[in-house]
PDB file of C-alpha atoms in Angstrom:
ATOM      1  CA  MET A   1    -171.992 -42.804 -59.890  1.00  0.00           C
ATOM      2  CA  ARG A   2    -175.771 -43.091 -60.214  1.00  0.00           C
ATOM      3  CA  ILE A   3    -177.732 -44.255 -57.327  1.00  0.00           C
ATOM      4  CA  VAL A   4    -181.165 -44.941 -56.966  1.00  0.00           C
ATOM      5  CA  ILE A   5    -182.903 -44.227 -53.601  1.00  0.00           C
ATOM      6  CA  ALA A   6    -185.936 -45.674 -52.195  1.00  0.00           C
ATOM      7  CA  GLY A   7    -188.508 -43.369 -50.236  1.00  0.00           C
ATOM      8  CA  GLY A   8    -186.420 -40.506 -51.872  1.00  0.00           C
ATOM      9  CA  HIS A   9    -188.912 -37.697 -50.084  1.00  0.00           C
ATOM     10  CA  GLY A  10    -187.774 -39.117 -46.469  1.00  0.00           C
ATOM     11  CA  GLN A  11    -185.815 -36.606 -44.410  1.00  0.00           C
ATOM     12  CA  ILE A  12    -183.069 -38.985 -44.390  1.00  0.00           C
ATOM     13  CA  ALA A  13    -183.245 -39.567 -48.386  1.00  0.00           C
ATOM     14  CA  LEU A  14    -183.312 -35.543 -48.807  1.00  0.00           C
ATOM     15  CA  ARG A  15    -180.547 -35.086 -46.971  1.00  0.00           C
ATOM     16  CA  LEU A  16    -178.628 -38.120 -48.690  1.00  0.00           C
ATOM     17  CA  GLU A  17    -179.580 -36.763 -52.061  1.00  0.00           C
ATOM     18  CA  ARG A  18    -178.050 -33.153 -51.247  1.00  0.00           C
ATOM     19  CA  LEU A  19    -174.728 -34.913 -49.965  1.00  0.00           C
ATOM     20  CA  LEU A  20    -174.341 -37.262 -53.512  1.00  0.00           C
ATOM     21  CA  SER A  21    -175.596 -34.547 -55.815  1.00  0.00           C
ATOM     22  CA  ALA A  22    -173.111 -31.954 -54.242  1.00  0.00           C
ATOM     23  CA  ARG A  23    -170.168 -34.318 -54.778  1.00  0.00           C
ATOM     24  CA  GLY A  24    -171.217 -34.863 -58.380  1.00  0.00           C
ATOM     25  CA  ASP A  25    -173.067 -38.111 -58.609  1.00  0.00           C
ATOM     26  CA  GLU A  26    -176.076 -38.663 -60.364  1.00  0.00           C
ATOM     27  CA  VAL A  27    -179.233 -39.303 -58.228  1.00  0.00           C
ATOM     28  CA  ALA A  28    -182.651 -40.466 -58.723  1.00  0.00           C
ATOM     29  CA  GLY A  29    -185.060 -40.753 -55.878  1.00  0.00           C
ATOM     30  CA  ILE A  30    -188.380 -43.126 -55.733  1.00  0.00           C
ATOM     31  CA  ILE A  31    -191.289 -41.276 -54.500  1.00  0.00           C
ATOM     32  CA  ARG A  32    -194.948 -42.283 -54.141  1.00  0.00           C
ATOM     33  CA  ARG A  33    -196.668 -38.769 -55.119  1.00  0.00           C
ATOM     34  CA  ALA A  34    -195.594 -36.354 -58.017  1.00  0.00           C
ATOM     35  CA  GLU A  35    -196.170 -33.480 -55.863  1.00  0.00           C
ATOM     36  CA  GLN A  36    -193.038 -34.514 -54.018  1.00  0.00           C
ATOM     37  CA  SER A  37    -191.154 -33.938 -57.192  1.00  0.00           C
ATOM     38  CA  GLU A  38    -189.867 -30.341 -56.923  1.00  0.00           C
ATOM     39  CA  ASP A  39    -188.434 -31.040 -53.147  1.00  0.00           C
ATOM     40  CA  LEU A  40    -186.364 -33.576 -54.709  1.00  0.00           C
ATOM     41  CA  ARG A  41    -185.250 -31.671 -57.778  1.00  0.00           C
ATOM     42  CA  ALA A  42    -184.240 -29.041 -54.838  1.00  0.00           C
ATOM     43  CA  ALA A  43    -182.125 -31.625 -53.305  1.00  0.00           C
ATOM     44  CA  GLY A  44    -180.133 -32.180 -57.065  1.00  0.00           C
ATOM     45  CA  ALA A  45    -182.196 -35.649 -57.520  1.00  0.00           C
ATOM     46  CA  GLU A  46    -183.978 -36.823 -60.342  1.00  0.00           C
ATOM     47  CA  PRO A  47    -187.977 -38.062 -58.950  1.00  0.00           C
ATOM     48  CA  VAL A  48    -189.380 -41.155 -59.975  1.00  0.00           C
ATOM     49  CA  VAL A  49    -192.885 -41.722 -59.396  1.00  0.00           C
ATOM     50  CA  CYS A  50    -193.480 -45.235 -58.497  1.00  0.00           C
ATOM     51  CA  ASP A  51    -195.557 -46.987 -55.789  1.00  0.00           C
ATOM     52  CA  LEU A  52    -193.579 -49.528 -53.956  1.00  0.00           C
ATOM     53  CA  GLU A  53    -196.496 -50.856 -52.694  1.00  0.00           C
ATOM     54  CA  SER A  54    -198.315 -51.938 -55.844  1.00  0.00           C
ATOM     55  CA  ALA A  55    -195.365 -51.877 -58.454  1.00  0.00           C
ATOM     56  CA  SER A  56    -194.500 -55.156 -60.245  1.00  0.00           C
ATOM     57  CA  LEU A  57    -190.803 -56.253 -60.007  1.00  0.00           C
ATOM     58  CA  GLU A  58    -190.264 -55.519 -63.736  1.00  0.00           C
ATOM     59  CA  GLU A  59    -191.358 -51.965 -62.733  1.00  0.00           C
ATOM     60  CA  VAL A  60    -188.939 -51.373 -60.314  1.00  0.00           C
ATOM     61  CA  ALA A  61    -186.054 -52.902 -61.785  1.00  0.00           C
ATOM     62  CA  ALA A  62    -186.472 -50.687 -64.720  1.00  0.00           C
ATOM     63  CA  HIS A  63    -186.081 -47.674 -62.459  1.00  0.00           C
ATOM     64  CA  LEU A  64    -182.935 -49.039 -61.125  1.00  0.00           C
ATOM     65  CA  GLU A  65    -181.326 -50.207 -64.871  1.00  0.00           C
ATOM     66  CA  GLY A  66    -177.877 -48.640 -65.112  1.00  0.00           C
ATOM     67  CA  ALA A  67    -177.033 -47.939 -61.406  1.00  0.00           C
ATOM     68  CA  ASP A  68    -174.302 -48.273 -59.734  1.00  0.00           C
ATOM     69  CA  ALA A  69    -175.759 -48.391 -56.179  1.00  0.00           C
ATOM     70  CA  ALA A  70    -179.275 -48.636 -54.398  1.00  0.00           C
ATOM     71  CA  VAL A  71    -180.306 -47.105 -51.085  1.00  0.00           C
ATOM     72  CA  PHE A  72    -183.571 -48.175 -49.731  1.00  0.00           C
ATOM     73  CA  ALA A  73    -184.478 -45.474 -47.370  1.00  0.00           C
ATOM     74  CA  ALA A  74    -188.538 -45.891 -47.352  1.00  0.00           C
ATOM     75  CA  GLY A  75    -190.756 -46.313 -44.656  1.00  0.00           C
ATOM     76  CA  ALA A  76    -194.462 -46.035 -43.849  1.00  0.00           C
ATOM     77  CA  GLY A  77    -193.894 -43.571 -41.298  1.00  0.00           C
ATOM     78  CA  PRO A  78    -195.012 -42.210 -38.061  1.00  0.00           C
ATOM     79  CA  GLY A  79    -199.080 -42.794 -37.889  1.00  0.00           C
ATOM     80  CA  SER A  80    -198.994 -46.008 -39.952  1.00  0.00           C
ATOM     81  CA  GLY A  81    -200.779 -49.123 -38.770  1.00  0.00           C
ATOM     82  CA  VAL A  82    -199.135 -52.690 -38.809  1.00  0.00           C
ATOM     83  CA  ASP A  83    -200.494 -53.529 -42.319  1.00  0.00           C
ATOM     84  CA  ARG A  84    -198.072 -50.553 -43.782  1.00  0.00           C
ATOM     85  CA  LYS A  85    -195.304 -51.799 -41.743  1.00  0.00           C
ATOM     86  CA  ASN A  86    -195.718 -55.198 -43.624  1.00  0.00           C
ATOM     87  CA  THR A  87    -196.288 -53.526 -47.099  1.00  0.00           C
ATOM     88  CA  VAL A  88    -193.321 -50.682 -46.891  1.00  0.00           C
ATOM     89  CA  ASP A  89    -190.856 -51.561 -43.995  1.00  0.00           C
ATOM     90  CA  ARG A  90    -191.009 -55.278 -45.113  1.00  0.00           C
ATOM     91  CA  GLY A  91    -192.698 -55.851 -48.143  1.00  0.00           C
ATOM     92  CA  ALA A  92    -191.160 -52.823 -50.121  1.00  0.00           C
ATOM     93  CA  ALA A  93    -187.836 -53.396 -48.767  1.00  0.00           C
ATOM     94  CA  VAL A  94    -187.753 -57.265 -50.145  1.00  0.00           C
ATOM     95  CA  LEU A  95    -189.341 -56.181 -53.867  1.00  0.00           C
ATOM     96  CA  PHE A  96    -186.335 -53.251 -53.679  1.00  0.00           C
ATOM     97  CA  ALA A  97    -183.653 -56.025 -53.213  1.00  0.00           C
ATOM     98  CA  ASP A  98    -185.053 -58.309 -55.782  1.00  0.00           C
ATOM     99  CA  ALA A  99    -185.697 -55.697 -58.088  1.00  0.00           C
ATOM    100  CA  ALA A 100    -181.800 -54.314 -57.709  1.00  0.00           C
ATOM    101  CA  ALA A 101    -180.554 -57.806 -58.538  1.00  0.00           C
ATOM    102  CA  ARG A 102    -182.744 -58.192 -61.403  1.00  0.00           C
ATOM    103  CA  ALA A 103    -181.058 -54.843 -62.763  1.00  0.00           C
ATOM    104  CA  GLY A 104    -177.785 -56.123 -61.909  1.00  0.00           C
ATOM    105  CA  VAL A 105    -177.204 -53.421 -59.304  1.00  0.00           C
ATOM    106  CA  ARG A 106    -175.157 -55.137 -56.875  1.00  0.00           C
ATOM    107  CA  ARG A 107    -174.199 -52.364 -54.291  1.00  0.00           C
ATOM    108  CA  HIS A 108    -177.135 -52.264 -52.101  1.00  0.00           C
ATOM    109  CA  VAL A 109    -177.365 -49.958 -48.872  1.00  0.00           C
ATOM    110  CA  VAL A 110    -180.294 -50.634 -46.245  1.00  0.00           C
ATOM    111  CA  VAL A 111    -181.451 -47.917 -43.617  1.00  0.00           C
ATOM    112  CA  SER A 112    -182.546 -49.986 -40.992  1.00  0.00           C
ATOM    113  CA  SER A 113    -183.515 -49.428 -37.040  1.00  0.00           C
ATOM    114  CA  MET A 114    -181.783 -50.345 -34.201  1.00  0.00           C
ATOM    115  CA  GLY A 115    -183.536 -53.072 -32.543  1.00  0.00           C
ATOM    116  CA  ALA A 116    -184.556 -54.717 -35.810  1.00  0.00           C
ATOM    117  CA  ASP A 117    -185.266 -58.370 -35.123  1.00  0.00           C
ATOM    118  CA  PRO A 118    -187.956 -60.494 -36.931  1.00  0.00           C
ATOM    119  CA  GLU A 119    -188.524 -62.308 -33.491  1.00  0.00           C
ATOM    120  CA  HIS A 120    -189.337 -59.259 -31.581  1.00  0.00           C
ATOM    121  CA  PRO A 121    -192.500 -59.806 -29.341  1.00  0.00           C
ATOM    122  CA  GLY A 122    -195.152 -57.594 -28.966  1.00  0.00           C
ATOM    123  CA  ASP A 123    -198.372 -56.187 -30.179  1.00  0.00           C
ATOM    124  CA  ASP A 124    -197.797 -52.614 -30.330  1.00  0.00           C
ATOM    125  CA  VAL A 125    -197.174 -50.813 -33.758  1.00  0.00           C
ATOM    126  CA  PHE A 126    -193.823 -50.185 -33.040  1.00  0.00           C
ATOM    127  CA  ASP A 127    -193.266 -53.887 -32.234  1.00  0.00           C
ATOM    128  CA  ALA A 128    -194.703 -54.944 -35.764  1.00  0.00           C
ATOM    129  CA  TYR A 129    -192.429 -52.506 -37.095  1.00  0.00           C
ATOM    130  CA  LEU A 130    -189.083 -53.765 -35.356  1.00  0.00           C
ATOM    131  CA  ARG A 131    -190.218 -57.316 -37.098  1.00  0.00           C
ATOM    132  CA  ALA A 132    -190.796 -55.999 -40.417  1.00  0.00           C
ATOM    133  CA  LYS A 133    -187.729 -54.324 -40.150  1.00  0.00           C
ATOM    134  CA  GLY A 134    -185.723 -57.444 -38.934  1.00  0.00           C
ATOM    135  CA  GLU A 135    -187.577 -59.342 -41.720  1.00  0.00           C
ATOM    136  CA  ALA A 136    -186.594 -57.425 -44.246  1.00  0.00           C
ATOM    137  CA  ASP A 137    -183.001 -57.297 -43.261  1.00  0.00           C
ATOM    138  CA  ALA A 138    -182.717 -60.942 -42.847  1.00  0.00           C
ATOM    139  CA  TYR A 139    -184.158 -61.185 -46.538  1.00  0.00           C
ATOM    140  CA  VAL A 140    -181.521 -58.861 -47.826  1.00  0.00           C
ATOM    141  CA  ARG A 141    -178.513 -60.751 -45.728  1.00  0.00           C
ATOM    142  CA  ALA A 142    -179.666 -64.109 -47.402  1.00  0.00           C
ATOM    143  CA  HIS A 143    -179.592 -62.288 -50.901  1.00  0.00           C
ATOM    144  CA  ARG A 144    -176.820 -63.709 -52.954  1.00  0.00           C
ATOM    145  CA  GLY A 145    -177.310 -61.281 -55.918  1.00  0.00           C
ATOM    146  CA  LEU A 146    -176.113 -58.275 -53.762  1.00  0.00           C
ATOM    147  CA  ASP A 147    -173.061 -56.685 -51.996  1.00  0.00           C
ATOM    148  CA  TRP A 148    -175.544 -55.283 -49.022  1.00  0.00           C
ATOM    149  CA  THR A 149    -174.450 -53.145 -46.257  1.00  0.00           C
ATOM    150  CA  ILE A 150    -177.411 -52.823 -43.292  1.00  0.00           C
ATOM    151  CA  LEU A 151    -177.474 -49.777 -41.204  1.00  0.00           C
ATOM    152  CA  ARG A 152    -179.277 -49.231 -37.867  1.00  0.00           C
ATOM    153  CA  PRO A 153    -179.362 -46.032 -36.325  1.00  0.00           C
ATOM    154  CA  GLY A 154    -180.267 -45.145 -32.821  1.00  0.00           C
ATOM    155  CA  MET A 155    -182.958 -42.665 -32.149  1.00  0.00           C
ATOM    156  CA  LEU A 156    -183.257 -40.232 -34.965  1.00  0.00           C
ATOM    157  CA  THR A 157    -182.863 -36.477 -34.500  1.00  0.00           C
ATOM    158  CA  SER A 158    -183.364 -33.212 -36.190  1.00  0.00           C
ATOM    159  CA  ASP A 159    -180.245 -31.513 -34.299  1.00  0.00           C
ATOM    160  CA  ALA A 160    -177.543 -30.244 -36.824  1.00  0.00           C
ATOM    161  CA  GLY A 161    -175.002 -33.084 -37.549  1.00  0.00           C
ATOM    162  CA  THR A 162    -171.557 -32.944 -36.178  1.00  0.00           C
ATOM    163  CA  GLY A 163    -169.802 -35.141 -38.207  1.00  0.00           C
ATOM    164  CA  LEU A 164    -168.794 -37.413 -35.316  1.00  0.00           C
ATOM    165  CA  VAL A 165    -170.258 -40.732 -34.861  1.00  0.00           C
ATOM    166  CA  ARG A 166    -169.741 -44.286 -33.467  1.00  0.00           C
ATOM    167  CA  LEU A 167    -170.364 -47.003 -35.783  1.00  0.00           C
ATOM    168  CA  GLU A 168    -169.776 -50.327 -34.935  1.00  0.00           C
ATOM    169  CA  ALA A 169    -171.491 -53.852 -35.328  1.00  0.00           C
ATOM    170  CA  ALA A 170    -172.926 -53.154 -31.694  1.00  0.00           C
ATOM    171  CA  THR A 171    -173.035 -49.557 -30.258  1.00  0.00           C
ATOM    172  CA  GLY A 172    -175.776 -49.815 -27.569  1.00  0.00           C
ATOM    173  CA  ARG A 173    -178.512 -46.989 -27.865  1.00  0.00           C
ATOM    174  CA  GLY A 174    -178.198 -43.746 -28.197  1.00  0.00           C
ATOM    175  CA  PRO A 175    -179.196 -40.706 -30.346  1.00  0.00           C
ATOM    176  CA  ILE A 176    -177.982 -39.527 -33.934  1.00  0.00           C
ATOM    177  CA  PRO A 177    -179.101 -36.526 -35.902  1.00  0.00           C
ATOM    178  CA  ARG A 178    -180.419 -37.503 -39.336  1.00  0.00           C
ATOM    179  CA  ASP A 179    -177.736 -34.948 -40.828  1.00  0.00           C
ATOM    180  CA  ASP A 180    -174.759 -37.568 -39.696  1.00  0.00           C
ATOM    181  CA  VAL A 181    -176.895 -40.425 -40.961  1.00  0.00           C
ATOM    182  CA  ALA A 182    -177.116 -39.469 -44.418  1.00  0.00           C
ATOM    183  CA  ALA A 183    -173.575 -38.462 -44.124  1.00  0.00           C
ATOM    184  CA  VAL A 184    -172.463 -42.109 -43.152  1.00  0.00           C
ATOM    185  CA  LEU A 185    -174.541 -43.545 -45.941  1.00  0.00           C
ATOM    186  CA  ALA A 186    -173.002 -41.259 -48.398  1.00  0.00           C
ATOM    187  CA  GLU A 187    -169.572 -42.883 -47.440  1.00  0.00           C
ATOM    188  CA  LEU A 188    -170.888 -46.689 -47.022  1.00  0.00           C
ATOM    189  CA  VAL A 189    -172.225 -46.015 -50.877  1.00  0.00           C
ATOM    190  CA  ASP A 190    -168.787 -45.425 -51.745  1.00  0.00           C
ATOM    191  CA  THR A 191    -167.176 -48.068 -49.669  1.00  0.00           C
ATOM    192  CA  PRO A 192    -168.050 -51.751 -51.287  1.00  0.00           C
ATOM    193  CA  ALA A 193    -165.312 -53.151 -48.810  1.00  0.00           C
ATOM    194  CA  THR A 194    -168.359 -52.654 -45.941  1.00  0.00           C
ATOM    195  CA  ALA A 195    -170.561 -55.369 -47.518  1.00  0.00           C
ATOM    196  CA  GLY A 196    -171.796 -58.040 -45.697  1.00  0.00           C
ATOM    197  CA  LEU A 197    -171.858 -55.892 -42.516  1.00  0.00           C
ATOM    198  CA  THR A 198    -174.924 -54.796 -40.532  1.00  0.00           C
ATOM    199  CA  LEU A 199    -173.911 -51.778 -38.334  1.00  0.00           C
ATOM    200  CA  GLU A 200    -175.356 -49.750 -35.539  1.00  0.00           C
ATOM    201  CA  LEU A 201    -175.002 -46.057 -35.641  1.00  0.00           C
ATOM    202  CA  ILE A 202    -174.802 -43.341 -32.748  1.00  0.00           C
ATOM    203  CA  SER A 203    -173.496 -39.755 -32.191  1.00  0.00           C
ATOM    204  CA  GLY A 204    -169.520 -40.829 -31.305  1.00  0.00           C
ATOM    205  CA  SER A 205    -166.489 -39.353 -31.183  1.00  0.00           C
ATOM    206  CA  ALA A 206    -165.284 -40.436 -34.592  1.00  0.00           C
ATOM    207  CA  PRO A 207    -165.424 -38.488 -37.868  1.00  0.00           C
ATOM    208  CA  VAL A 208    -167.619 -40.248 -40.427  1.00  0.00           C
ATOM    209  CA  SER A 209    -164.803 -40.793 -43.061  1.00  0.00           C
ATOM    210  CA  VAL A 210    -162.559 -42.358 -40.173  1.00  0.00           C
ATOM    211  CA  ALA A 211    -165.533 -44.471 -38.974  1.00  0.00           C
ATOM    212  CA  VAL A 212    -166.275 -45.862 -42.165  1.00  0.00           C
ATOM    213  CA  LYS A 213    -162.932 -46.886 -43.166  1.00  0.00           C
ATOM    214  CA  SER A 214    -162.599 -48.422 -39.761  1.00  0.00           C
ATOM    215  CA  VAL A 215    -165.345 -50.687 -40.189  1.00  0.00           C
ATOM    216  CA  ALA A 216    -164.200 -51.431 -43.766  1.00  0.00           C
ATOM    217  CA  GLY A 217    -160.961 -52.580 -42.328  1.00  0.00           C
ATOM    218  CA  ASN A 218    -158.928 -49.676 -43.801  1.00  0.00           C
TER     219      ASN A 218
END
């Protein structure tokens, strides 16, 4: 498979790139800064420099041409303000979804956040983040040109992955190592039977492959 990942230099994305390239997939990661390119090459991914906050639909679609799947793993990140929550966590997600559909890439996996909700109340930056993610998720779910799966991890940690997770429509809150998020994403990309599902993810007792097959109905 050829898989294009938005937010290719993120902590989850770099882990995902290593997993996908190790299993023989062709991986491209969209990054904002050219100096991040070597990190992607070290992870086995092709760097594609493209600023999703300013790029056109046609430009992003061109980067997706020929792909079998797209993964949106971009985010404004900690320390960013409300404006960038709207331009990245919402705006870039919408643009990437539209570009995937334009390029004919139906398989679309989104890294969202537990608690994402377009109606989330509050005035803090994190409140704006949850609203932006919720609005992006709602847009993707309404997109008829995509076979989408939305993944909402719990509290992300840098602990070593265990390979044991809980993946359900609603899990309740809990931590999850980024290693295990990447492992679940790699399985989801390759499991189109999960299309149409919004899933929460925390650490648990099921091996990743078993957890994904379970929600896929296999």
